[in-house]
PDB file of C-alpha atoms and ligand atoms in Angstrom:
ATOM      1  CA  MET A  15     -19.459  22.488   9.954  1.00  0.00           C
ATOM      2  CA  ILE A  16     -19.423  21.054   6.445  1.00  0.00           C
ATOM      3  CA  LEU A  17     -21.118  17.671   6.107  1.00  0.00           C
ATOM      4  CA  ILE A  18     -19.609  15.253   3.583  1.00  0.00           C
ATOM      5  CA  HIS A  19     -21.197  12.155   2.077  1.00  0.00           C
ATOM      6  CA  CYS A  20     -18.859   9.136   2.225  1.00  0.00           C
ATOM      7  CA  PRO A  21     -19.653   6.861  -0.732  1.00  0.00           C
ATOM      8  CA  TYR A  22     -18.375   3.804   1.173  1.00  0.00           C
ATOM      9  CA  CYS A  23     -20.230   4.398   4.449  1.00  0.00           C
ATOM     10  CA  ASP A  24     -23.129   5.824   2.389  1.00  0.00           C
ATOM     11  CA  ASP A  25     -23.621   8.265   5.217  1.00  0.00           C
ATOM     12  CA  ILE A  26     -23.243  11.991   5.746  1.00  0.00           C
ATOM     13  CA  ARG A  27     -20.472  12.729   8.226  1.00  0.00           C
ATOM     14  CA  PRO A  28     -18.908  15.867   9.746  1.00  0.00           C
ATOM     15  CA  GLU A  29     -15.842  17.207   7.956  1.00  0.00           C
ATOM     16  CA  LEU A  30     -13.679  16.570  11.048  1.00  0.00           C
ATOM     17  CA  GLU A  31     -13.692  12.865  10.113  1.00  0.00           C
ATOM     18  CA  PHE A  32     -12.138  13.631   6.705  1.00  0.00           C
ATOM     19  CA  ALA A  33      -8.800  14.658   5.258  1.00  0.00           C
ATOM     20  CA  TYR A  34      -8.240  16.426   1.941  1.00  0.00           C
ATOM     21  CA  ALA A  35      -5.842  14.620  -0.381  1.00  0.00           C
ATOM     22  CA  GLY A  36      -5.297  16.844  -3.421  1.00  0.00           C
ATOM     23  CA  GLU A  37      -6.519  16.814  -7.011  1.00  0.00           C
ATOM     24  CA  ALA A  38      -8.164  13.612  -8.236  1.00  0.00           C
ATOM     25  CA  HIS A  39      -7.565  11.544 -11.377  1.00  0.00           C
ATOM     26  CA  ILE A  40      -3.815  12.069 -11.552  1.00  0.00           C
ATOM     27  CA  ALA A  41      -2.426   8.823 -12.902  1.00  0.00           C
ATOM     28  CA  ARG A  42       1.125   7.871 -11.998  1.00  0.00           C
ATOM     29  CA  PRO A  43       3.167   7.447 -15.212  1.00  0.00           C
ATOM     30  CA  ALA A  44       3.649   3.777 -16.023  1.00  0.00           C
ATOM     31  CA  ASP A  45       7.345   4.226 -16.769  1.00  0.00           C
ATOM     32  CA  PRO A  46       8.705   7.186 -14.756  1.00  0.00           C
ATOM     33  CA  SER A  47      12.292   6.735 -15.988  1.00  0.00           C
ATOM     34  CA  ALA A  48      11.124   7.381 -19.564  1.00  0.00           C
ATOM     35  CA  LEU A  49       9.916  10.872 -18.621  1.00  0.00           C
ATOM     36  CA  SER A  50      11.833  14.088 -19.076  1.00  0.00           C
ATOM     37  CA  ASP A  51      12.452  16.264 -16.013  1.00  0.00           C
ATOM     38  CA  ALA A  52       9.742  18.647 -17.224  1.00  0.00           C
ATOM     39  CA  GLU A  53       7.206  15.809 -17.600  1.00  0.00           C
ATOM     40  CA  TRP A  54       8.080  14.426 -14.171  1.00  0.00           C
ATOM     41  CA  GLU A  55       7.735  17.892 -12.658  1.00  0.00           C
ATOM     42  CA  LYS A  56       4.321  18.199 -14.298  1.00  0.00           C
ATOM     43  CA  TYR A  57       3.190  14.902 -12.782  1.00  0.00           C
ATOM     44  CA  LEU A  58       4.547  15.684  -9.313  1.00  0.00           C
ATOM     45  CA  PHE A  59       3.746  19.343  -8.833  1.00  0.00           C
ATOM     46  CA  ILE A  60       1.590  20.944 -11.510  1.00  0.00           C
ATOM     47  CA  ARG A  61      -2.121  20.990 -10.661  1.00  0.00           C
ATOM     48  CA  ALA A  62      -5.199  22.518 -12.330  1.00  0.00           C
ATOM     49  CA  ASN A  63      -6.076  24.730  -9.322  1.00  0.00           C
ATOM     50  CA  PRO A  64      -9.420  25.840 -10.843  1.00  0.00           C
ATOM     51  CA  ARG A  65     -11.674  28.570  -9.592  1.00  0.00           C
ATOM     52  CA  GLY A  66     -14.963  26.686  -9.236  1.00  0.00           C
ATOM     53  CA  ARG A  67     -15.668  23.023  -9.902  1.00  0.00           C
ATOM     54  CA  HIS A  68     -12.812  20.796  -8.729  1.00  0.00           C
ATOM     55  CA  ASN A  69     -12.440  17.000  -8.774  1.00  0.00           C
ATOM     56  CA  GLU A  70     -10.459  16.139  -5.686  1.00  0.00           C
ATOM     57  CA  ARG A  71      -9.509  13.248  -3.445  1.00  0.00           C
ATOM     58  CA  TRP A  72     -10.654  12.961   0.126  1.00  0.00           C
ATOM     59  CA  ARG A  73     -10.065  10.306   2.727  1.00  0.00           C
ATOM     60  CA  HIS A  74     -12.572   9.260   5.381  1.00  0.00           C
ATOM     61  CA  VAL A  75      -9.614   8.968   7.706  1.00  0.00           C
ATOM     62  CA  HIS A  76     -11.480   8.933  11.033  1.00  0.00           C
ATOM     63  CA  GLY A  77     -14.217   6.684   9.653  1.00  0.00           C
ATOM     64  CA  CYS A  78     -13.979   3.820   7.180  1.00  0.00           C
ATOM     65  CA  GLY A  79     -10.444   4.860   6.183  1.00  0.00           C
ATOM     66  CA  ARG A  80     -11.221   4.896   2.441  1.00  0.00           C
ATOM     67  CA  PHE A  81     -10.028   7.341  -0.187  1.00  0.00           C
ATOM     68  CA  PHE A  82     -12.771   8.610  -2.493  1.00  0.00           C
ATOM     69  CA  ASN A  83     -13.313  11.439  -4.947  1.00  0.00           C
ATOM     70  CA  ALA A  84     -15.461  14.527  -4.617  1.00  0.00           C
ATOM     71  CA  VAL A  85     -16.563  17.429  -6.779  1.00  0.00           C
ATOM     72  CA  ARG A  86     -16.309  20.583  -4.716  1.00  0.00           C
ATOM     73  CA  ASP A  87     -16.692  24.197  -5.729  1.00  0.00           C
ATOM     74  CA  THR A  88     -13.531  26.023  -4.654  1.00  0.00           C
ATOM     75  CA  VAL A  89     -15.404  29.338  -4.474  1.00  0.00           C
ATOM     76  CA  THR A  90     -18.436  28.334  -2.397  1.00  0.00           C
ATOM     77  CA  ASP A  91     -16.827  25.301  -0.674  1.00  0.00           C
ATOM     78  CA  LYS A  92     -20.014  23.369  -1.556  1.00  0.00           C
ATOM     79  CA  PHE A  93     -19.689  19.637  -2.245  1.00  0.00           C
ATOM     80  CA  GLU A  94     -21.600  18.804  -5.437  1.00  0.00           C
ATOM     81  CA  LEU A  95     -21.162  15.036  -5.143  1.00  0.00           C
ATOM     82  CA  THR A  96     -18.814  12.287  -3.999  1.00  0.00           C
ATOM     83  CA  TYR A  97     -17.986   8.999  -5.701  1.00  0.00           C
ATOM     84  CA  LYS A  98     -15.846   5.939  -5.126  1.00  0.00           C
ATOM     85  CA  ALA A  99     -12.193   5.794  -6.084  1.00  0.00           C
ATOM     86  CA  GLY A 100     -11.736   4.145  -9.465  1.00  0.00           C
ATOM     87  CA  GLU A 101     -14.968   5.523 -10.934  1.00  0.00           C
ATOM     88  CA  PRO A 102     -14.601   7.834 -13.952  1.00  0.00           C
ATOM     89  CA  ARG A 103     -14.354  11.599 -13.522  1.00  0.00           C
ATOM     90  CA  LYS A 104     -17.745  13.211 -12.841  1.00  0.00           C
TER      91      LYS A 104
ATOM     92  CA  MET B  26      16.991  -7.619  34.419  1.00  0.00           C
ATOM     93  CA  ALA B  27      13.479  -8.977  34.447  1.00  0.00           C
ATOM     94  CA  ASP B  28      12.135  -9.410  30.948  1.00  0.00           C
ATOM     95  CA  ALA B  29       8.457  -9.361  31.795  1.00  0.00           C
ATOM     96  CA  ALA B  30       5.889  -7.105  30.164  1.00  0.00           C
ATOM     97  CA  VAL B  31       3.975  -5.160  32.784  1.00  0.00           C
ATOM     98  CA  ARG B  32       0.699  -3.535  31.812  1.00  0.00           C
ATOM     99  CA  THR B  33       0.152  -0.171  33.423  1.00  0.00           C
ATOM    100  CA  ALA B  34      -3.139   1.716  33.289  1.00  0.00           C
ATOM    101  CA  PRO B  35      -2.826   5.093  31.514  1.00  0.00           C
ATOM    102  CA  VAL B  36      -5.802   6.531  33.398  1.00  0.00           C
ATOM    103  CA  PRO B  37      -6.955   6.312  37.044  1.00  0.00           C
ATOM    104  CA  ALA B  38      -8.146   2.857  38.104  1.00  0.00           C
ATOM    105  CA  GLU B  39     -11.012   4.421  40.058  1.00  0.00           C
ATOM    106  CA  ALA B  40     -14.126   5.373  38.109  1.00  0.00           C
ATOM    107  CA  ALA B  41     -14.922   9.083  37.930  1.00  0.00           C
ATOM    108  CA  GLU B  42     -18.486   9.732  39.078  1.00  0.00           C
ATOM    109  CA  PHE B  43     -20.598  12.684  37.986  1.00  0.00           C
ATOM    110  CA  PRO B  44     -24.331  13.360  38.220  1.00  0.00           C
ATOM    111  CA  GLY B  45     -25.777  11.226  35.405  1.00  0.00           C
ATOM    112  CA  VAL B  46     -22.564   9.619  34.167  1.00  0.00           C
ATOM    113  CA  SER B  47     -19.670   7.505  35.377  1.00  0.00           C
ATOM    114  CA  ILE B  48     -16.438   7.208  33.408  1.00  0.00           C
ATOM    115  CA  ALA B  49     -14.263   4.159  34.023  1.00  0.00           C
ATOM    116  CA  LEU B  50     -11.413   2.213  32.516  1.00  0.00           C
ATOM    117  CA  GLY B  51     -12.867  -0.945  30.986  1.00  0.00           C
ATOM    118  CA  ALA B  52     -11.495  -4.430  31.555  1.00  0.00           C
ATOM    119  CA  PRO B  53      -8.547  -5.383  29.328  1.00  0.00           C
ATOM    120  CA  LEU B  54      -9.705  -6.961  26.058  1.00  0.00           C
ATOM    121  CA  ALA B  55      -8.303  -9.087  23.289  1.00  0.00           C
ATOM    122  CA  ARG B  56      -8.584  -7.054  20.079  1.00  0.00           C
ATOM    123  CA  TRP B  57      -7.944  -7.869  16.447  1.00  0.00           C
ATOM    124  CA  SER B  58      -7.865  -5.717  13.368  1.00  0.00           C
ATOM    125  CA  LEU B  59      -9.276  -7.815  10.528  1.00  0.00           C
ATOM    126  CA  ARG B  60      -8.998  -7.024   6.831  1.00  0.00           C
ATOM    127  CA  ALA B  61     -10.463  -9.064   3.986  1.00  0.00           C
ATOM    128  CA  ARG B  62     -12.048  -8.494   0.576  1.00  0.00           C
ATOM    129  CA  ASP B  63     -14.421 -11.393   1.127  1.00  0.00           C
ATOM    130  CA  PRO B  64     -16.341 -11.337   4.449  1.00  0.00           C
ATOM    131  CA  LYS B  65     -17.400 -14.970   3.988  1.00  0.00           C
ATOM    132  CA  ALA B  66     -13.795 -16.127   3.702  1.00  0.00           C
ATOM    133  CA  LEU B  67     -12.958 -14.144   6.836  1.00  0.00           C
ATOM    134  CA  ALA B  68     -15.879 -15.667   8.766  1.00  0.00           C
ATOM    135  CA  LYS B  69     -14.752 -19.138   7.757  1.00  0.00           C
ATOM    136  CA  ALA B  70     -11.114 -18.481   8.615  1.00  0.00           C
ATOM    137  CA  ILE B  71     -11.679 -17.129  12.122  1.00  0.00           C
ATOM    138  CA  GLY B  72     -14.849 -19.066  12.990  1.00  0.00           C
ATOM    139  CA  HIS B  73     -16.812 -15.948  13.876  1.00  0.00           C
ATOM    140  CA  LYS B  74     -19.871 -14.290  12.314  1.00  0.00           C
ATOM    141  CA  VAL B  75     -18.910 -11.195  10.339  1.00  0.00           C
ATOM    142  CA  PRO B  76     -21.253  -8.168  10.243  1.00  0.00           C
ATOM    143  CA  GLY B  77     -21.794  -7.011   6.678  1.00  0.00           C
ATOM    144  CA  THR B  78     -22.760  -3.354   7.050  1.00  0.00           C
ATOM    145  CA  ILE B  79     -20.471  -0.524   8.176  1.00  0.00           C
ATOM    146  CA  GLY B  80     -21.512   0.400  11.729  1.00  0.00           C
ATOM    147  CA  GLU B  81     -23.028  -2.978  12.556  1.00  0.00           C
ATOM    148  CA  THR B  82     -21.755  -5.169  15.423  1.00  0.00           C
ATOM    149  CA  LEU B  83     -22.159  -8.922  15.817  1.00  0.00           C
ATOM    150  CA  GLY B  84     -20.880 -10.866  18.828  1.00  0.00           C
ATOM    151  CA  GLY B  85     -18.105  -8.401  19.696  1.00  0.00           C
ATOM    152  CA  MET B  86     -17.157  -7.774  16.073  1.00  0.00           C
ATOM    153  CA  ALA B  87     -17.681  -4.327  14.557  1.00  0.00           C
ATOM    154  CA  CYS B  88     -17.633  -3.503  10.849  1.00  0.00           C
ATOM    155  CA  LEU B  89     -15.559  -0.296  10.550  1.00  0.00           C
ATOM    156  CA  GLY B  90     -15.087  -0.109   6.784  1.00  0.00           C
ATOM    157  CA  PRO B  91     -15.869  -1.936   3.529  1.00  0.00           C
ATOM    158  CA  ASP B  92     -13.062  -4.435   4.191  1.00  0.00           C
ATOM    159  CA  GLU B  93     -12.197  -3.754   7.825  1.00  0.00           C
ATOM    160  CA  TRP B  94     -13.459  -5.140  11.103  1.00  0.00           C
ATOM    161  CA  LEU B  95     -12.576  -4.810  14.788  1.00  0.00           C
ATOM    162  CA  LEU B  96     -13.054  -7.897  16.947  1.00  0.00           C
ATOM    163  CA  ARG B  97     -13.127  -7.399  20.732  1.00  0.00           C
ATOM    164  CA  LEU B  98     -13.266 -10.470  22.959  1.00  0.00           C
ATOM    165  CA  PRO B  99     -12.540 -11.075  26.662  1.00  0.00           C
ATOM    166  CA  GLU B 100      -8.859 -11.059  27.574  1.00  0.00           C
ATOM    167  CA  GLY B 101      -7.168 -14.381  26.857  1.00  0.00           C
ATOM    168  CA  ALA B 102      -9.429 -15.308  23.912  1.00  0.00           C
ATOM    169  CA  SER B 103      -7.745 -16.460  20.730  1.00  0.00           C
ATOM    170  CA  ILE B 104      -8.788 -16.882  17.106  1.00  0.00           C
ATOM    171  CA  PRO B 105      -7.176 -18.613  14.107  1.00  0.00           C
ATOM    172  CA  LEU B 106      -4.761 -16.322  12.276  1.00  0.00           C
ATOM    173  CA  GLY B 107      -5.746 -17.437   8.774  1.00  0.00           C
ATOM    174  CA  GLU B 108      -2.196 -18.227   7.649  1.00  0.00           C
ATOM    175  CA  GLY B 109      -1.843 -18.477   3.884  1.00  0.00           C
ATOM    176  CA  LEU B 110      -5.237 -16.939   3.183  1.00  0.00           C
ATOM    177  CA  PRO B 111      -5.773 -13.595   1.411  1.00  0.00           C
ATOM    178  CA  LEU B 112      -6.760 -11.794   4.595  1.00  0.00           C
ATOM    179  CA  SER B 113      -5.137 -10.093   7.540  1.00  0.00           C
ATOM    180  CA  VAL B 114      -5.606 -10.918  11.233  1.00  0.00           C
ATOM    181  CA  VAL B 115      -3.571  -8.628  13.470  1.00  0.00           C
ATOM    182  CA  ASP B 116      -3.566  -8.734  17.269  1.00  0.00           C
ATOM    183  CA  ILE B 117      -3.900  -5.127  18.491  1.00  0.00           C
ATOM    184  CA  SER B 118      -4.985  -5.955  22.050  1.00  0.00           C
ATOM    185  CA  GLU B 119      -2.543  -3.630  23.781  1.00  0.00           C
ATOM    186  CA  ARG B 120      -2.768  -0.763  21.303  1.00  0.00           C
ATOM    187  CA  ALA B 121      -5.968   0.585  22.808  1.00  0.00           C
ATOM    188  CA  VAL B 122      -7.750   0.825  26.118  1.00  0.00           C
ATOM    189  CA  THR B 123     -11.480   1.076  26.624  1.00  0.00           C
ATOM    190  CA  LEU B 124     -13.179   3.854  28.531  1.00  0.00           C
ATOM    191  CA  VAL B 125     -16.735   3.010  29.522  1.00  0.00           C
ATOM    192  CA  LEU B 126     -19.283   5.785  30.005  1.00  0.00           C
ATOM    193  CA  ASP B 127     -22.497   4.826  31.730  1.00  0.00           C
ATOM    194  CA  GLY B 128     -25.527   6.905  32.602  1.00  0.00           C
ATOM    195  CA  ASP B 129     -28.246   9.100  31.124  1.00  0.00           C
ATOM    196  CA  ARG B 130     -25.792  11.948  30.575  1.00  0.00           C
ATOM    197  CA  ALA B 131     -23.038   9.845  28.972  1.00  0.00           C
ATOM    198  CA  ILE B 132     -24.318  10.992  25.572  1.00  0.00           C
ATOM    199  CA  ASP B 133     -23.911  14.633  26.641  1.00  0.00           C
ATOM    200  CA  ALA B 134     -20.345  14.122  27.867  1.00  0.00           C
ATOM    201  CA  LEU B 135     -19.440  12.418  24.560  1.00  0.00           C
ATOM    202  CA  SER B 136     -21.207  15.081  22.517  1.00  0.00           C
ATOM    203  CA  ALA B 137     -18.940  17.713  24.084  1.00  0.00           C
ATOM    204  CA  GLY B 138     -16.124  16.554  21.810  1.00  0.00           C
ATOM    205  CA  CYS B 139     -17.631  14.295  19.142  1.00  0.00           C
ATOM    206  CA  PRO B 140     -19.163  16.012  16.091  1.00  0.00           C
ATOM    207  CA  ARG B 141     -21.531  13.112  15.272  1.00  0.00           C
ATOM    208  CA  ASP B 142     -25.225  13.165  16.217  1.00  0.00           C
ATOM    209  CA  LEU B 143     -25.031  10.441  18.863  1.00  0.00           C
ATOM    210  CA  SER B 144     -28.798  10.418  19.412  1.00  0.00           C
ATOM    211  CA  LYS B 145     -29.097   8.765  15.963  1.00  0.00           C
ATOM    212  CA  PHE B 146     -26.858   5.816  16.956  1.00  0.00           C
ATOM    213  CA  PRO B 147     -28.947   2.672  17.491  1.00  0.00           C
ATOM    214  CA  VAL B 148     -27.890   0.300  20.279  1.00  0.00           C
ATOM    215  CA  GLY B 149     -25.181  -1.948  18.846  1.00  0.00           C
ATOM    216  CA  TYR B 150     -23.850   0.706  16.467  1.00  0.00           C
ATOM    217  CA  ALA B 151     -20.063   1.042  16.264  1.00  0.00           C
ATOM    218  CA  THR B 152     -17.974   3.567  14.378  1.00  0.00           C
ATOM    219  CA  ARG B 153     -14.541   5.003  14.122  1.00  0.00           C
ATOM    220  CA  THR B 154     -14.829   8.735  14.703  1.00  0.00           C
ATOM    221  CA  ILE B 155     -13.094  11.585  16.478  1.00  0.00           C
ATOM    222  CA  PHE B 156     -13.278  13.211  19.923  1.00  0.00           C
ATOM    223  CA  GLU B 157     -11.703  16.670  19.825  1.00  0.00           C
ATOM    224  CA  THR B 158      -8.458  15.716  18.046  1.00  0.00           C
ATOM    225  CA  VAL B 159      -8.284  12.081  19.128  1.00  0.00           C
ATOM    226  CA  GLU B 160      -9.428   9.158  16.991  1.00  0.00           C
ATOM    227  CA  ILE B 161     -11.733   6.754  18.828  1.00  0.00           C
ATOM    228  CA  VAL B 162     -13.895   3.741  18.126  1.00  0.00           C
ATOM    229  CA  LEU B 163     -17.251   4.467  19.703  1.00  0.00           C
ATOM    230  CA  ILE B 164     -19.738   1.681  20.426  1.00  0.00           C
ATOM    231  CA  ARG B 165     -23.224   2.170  21.804  1.00  0.00           C
ATOM    232  CA  GLU B 166     -23.583  -0.852  24.108  1.00  0.00           C
ATOM    233  CA  SER B 167     -27.036   0.123  25.418  1.00  0.00           C
ATOM    234  CA  GLU B 168     -29.246   3.214  25.651  1.00  0.00           C
ATOM    235  CA  THR B 169     -27.020   4.614  28.404  1.00  0.00           C
ATOM    236  CA  ARG B 170     -23.752   2.683  28.121  1.00  0.00           C
ATOM    237  CA  TRP B 171     -21.007   3.629  25.657  1.00  0.00           C
ATOM    238  CA  SER B 172     -17.640   2.049  25.006  1.00  0.00           C
ATOM    239  CA  VAL B 173     -14.776   4.213  23.759  1.00  0.00           C
ATOM    240  CA  ASP B 174     -11.695   2.453  22.416  1.00  0.00           C
ATOM    241  CA  VAL B 175      -8.772   4.843  22.257  1.00  0.00           C
ATOM    242  CA  TRP B 176      -5.079   4.386  21.545  1.00  0.00           C
ATOM    243  CA  ARG B 177      -3.256   3.945  24.833  1.00  0.00           C
ATOM    244  CA  SER B 178      -1.030   7.020  24.493  1.00  0.00           C
ATOM    245  CA  PHE B 179      -4.069   9.247  23.855  1.00  0.00           C
ATOM    246  CA  ALA B 180      -5.999   7.862  26.844  1.00  0.00           C
ATOM    247  CA  PRO B 181      -4.778  10.368  29.485  1.00  0.00           C
ATOM    248  CA  TYR B 182      -5.843  13.262  27.248  1.00  0.00           C
ATOM    249  CA  LEU B 183      -9.219  11.688  26.482  1.00  0.00           C
ATOM    250  CA  TRP B 184      -9.763  10.921  30.177  1.00  0.00           C
ATOM    251  CA  THR B 185      -9.118  14.549  31.070  1.00  0.00           C
ATOM    252  CA  ALA B 186     -11.318  15.833  28.242  1.00  0.00           C
ATOM    253  CA  LEU B 187     -14.238  13.510  29.092  1.00  0.00           C
ATOM    254  CA  THR B 188     -14.106  14.059  32.855  1.00  0.00           C
ATOM    255  CA  THR B 189     -13.853  17.817  32.321  1.00  0.00           C
ATOM    256  CA  ALA B 190     -16.887  17.726  29.999  1.00  0.00           C
ATOM    257  CA  ALA B 191     -18.786  15.575  32.511  1.00  0.00           C
ATOM    258  CA  SER B 192     -17.944  17.941  35.367  1.00  0.00           C
ATOM    259  CA  HIS B 193     -19.513  20.787  33.364  1.00  0.00           C
ATOM    260  CA  LEU B 194     -22.839  19.014  32.818  1.00  0.00           C
ATOM    261  CA  ARG B 195     -25.780  20.908  34.262  1.00  0.00           C
TER     262      ARG B 195
HETATM  263 ZN1   ZN C   4     -16.549   6.220   5.066  1.00  0.00          ZN
END
């Protein structure tokens, strides 16, 4: 089982306590009605989907409940690091 | 039609006994979910000491997250609701029931479905975690006694899973 460090609990917990929540650092447009359909589509659906290092959101859903960000390698499934929501991209 | 709320037990009232562990429905409790950015303001509002570290318990109150606590007190207890303050006090007494596991092998029965290393839990440690697919709040009350708070509708499943695990202990 993969073990994941929760930056809020500051503890390493089994992956069963966590839920994946998609790519990280996607800011909601401040004024959605000013966007074209193509721009709105890009915000809603288009993701980087890299092979390798990926900044992504996780939630410690069966733990402290907090969302946080992680850098995970999509090839090896190894977690490089985790950091609190709101911190800059790492 | 009578308009009275009747509490029914979702699991057998009789404790299930196995070599090294008994599993029983705990007494009904008063429970609150407490949320606040400032633990000191929360402590002042409800007149109760607030544990500051995730996992810590203090006088029936467990710190579950950076701004979240679970307070469990005997049935009938009440606390101030903190009206008008930037915090949340929600009565969740009837949402969950408590299963109490007692005995040397309680840790083995729990480990059958919980992925955490329970041997590392100090007495007094409390955490939200998972048993098989069911979310629980697990509290180590003593070396051999464990409290499992589970949502009422999941209790029959958890009862079956725990008693099955306990019946397989060798
Ligand atoms: Zn956590």
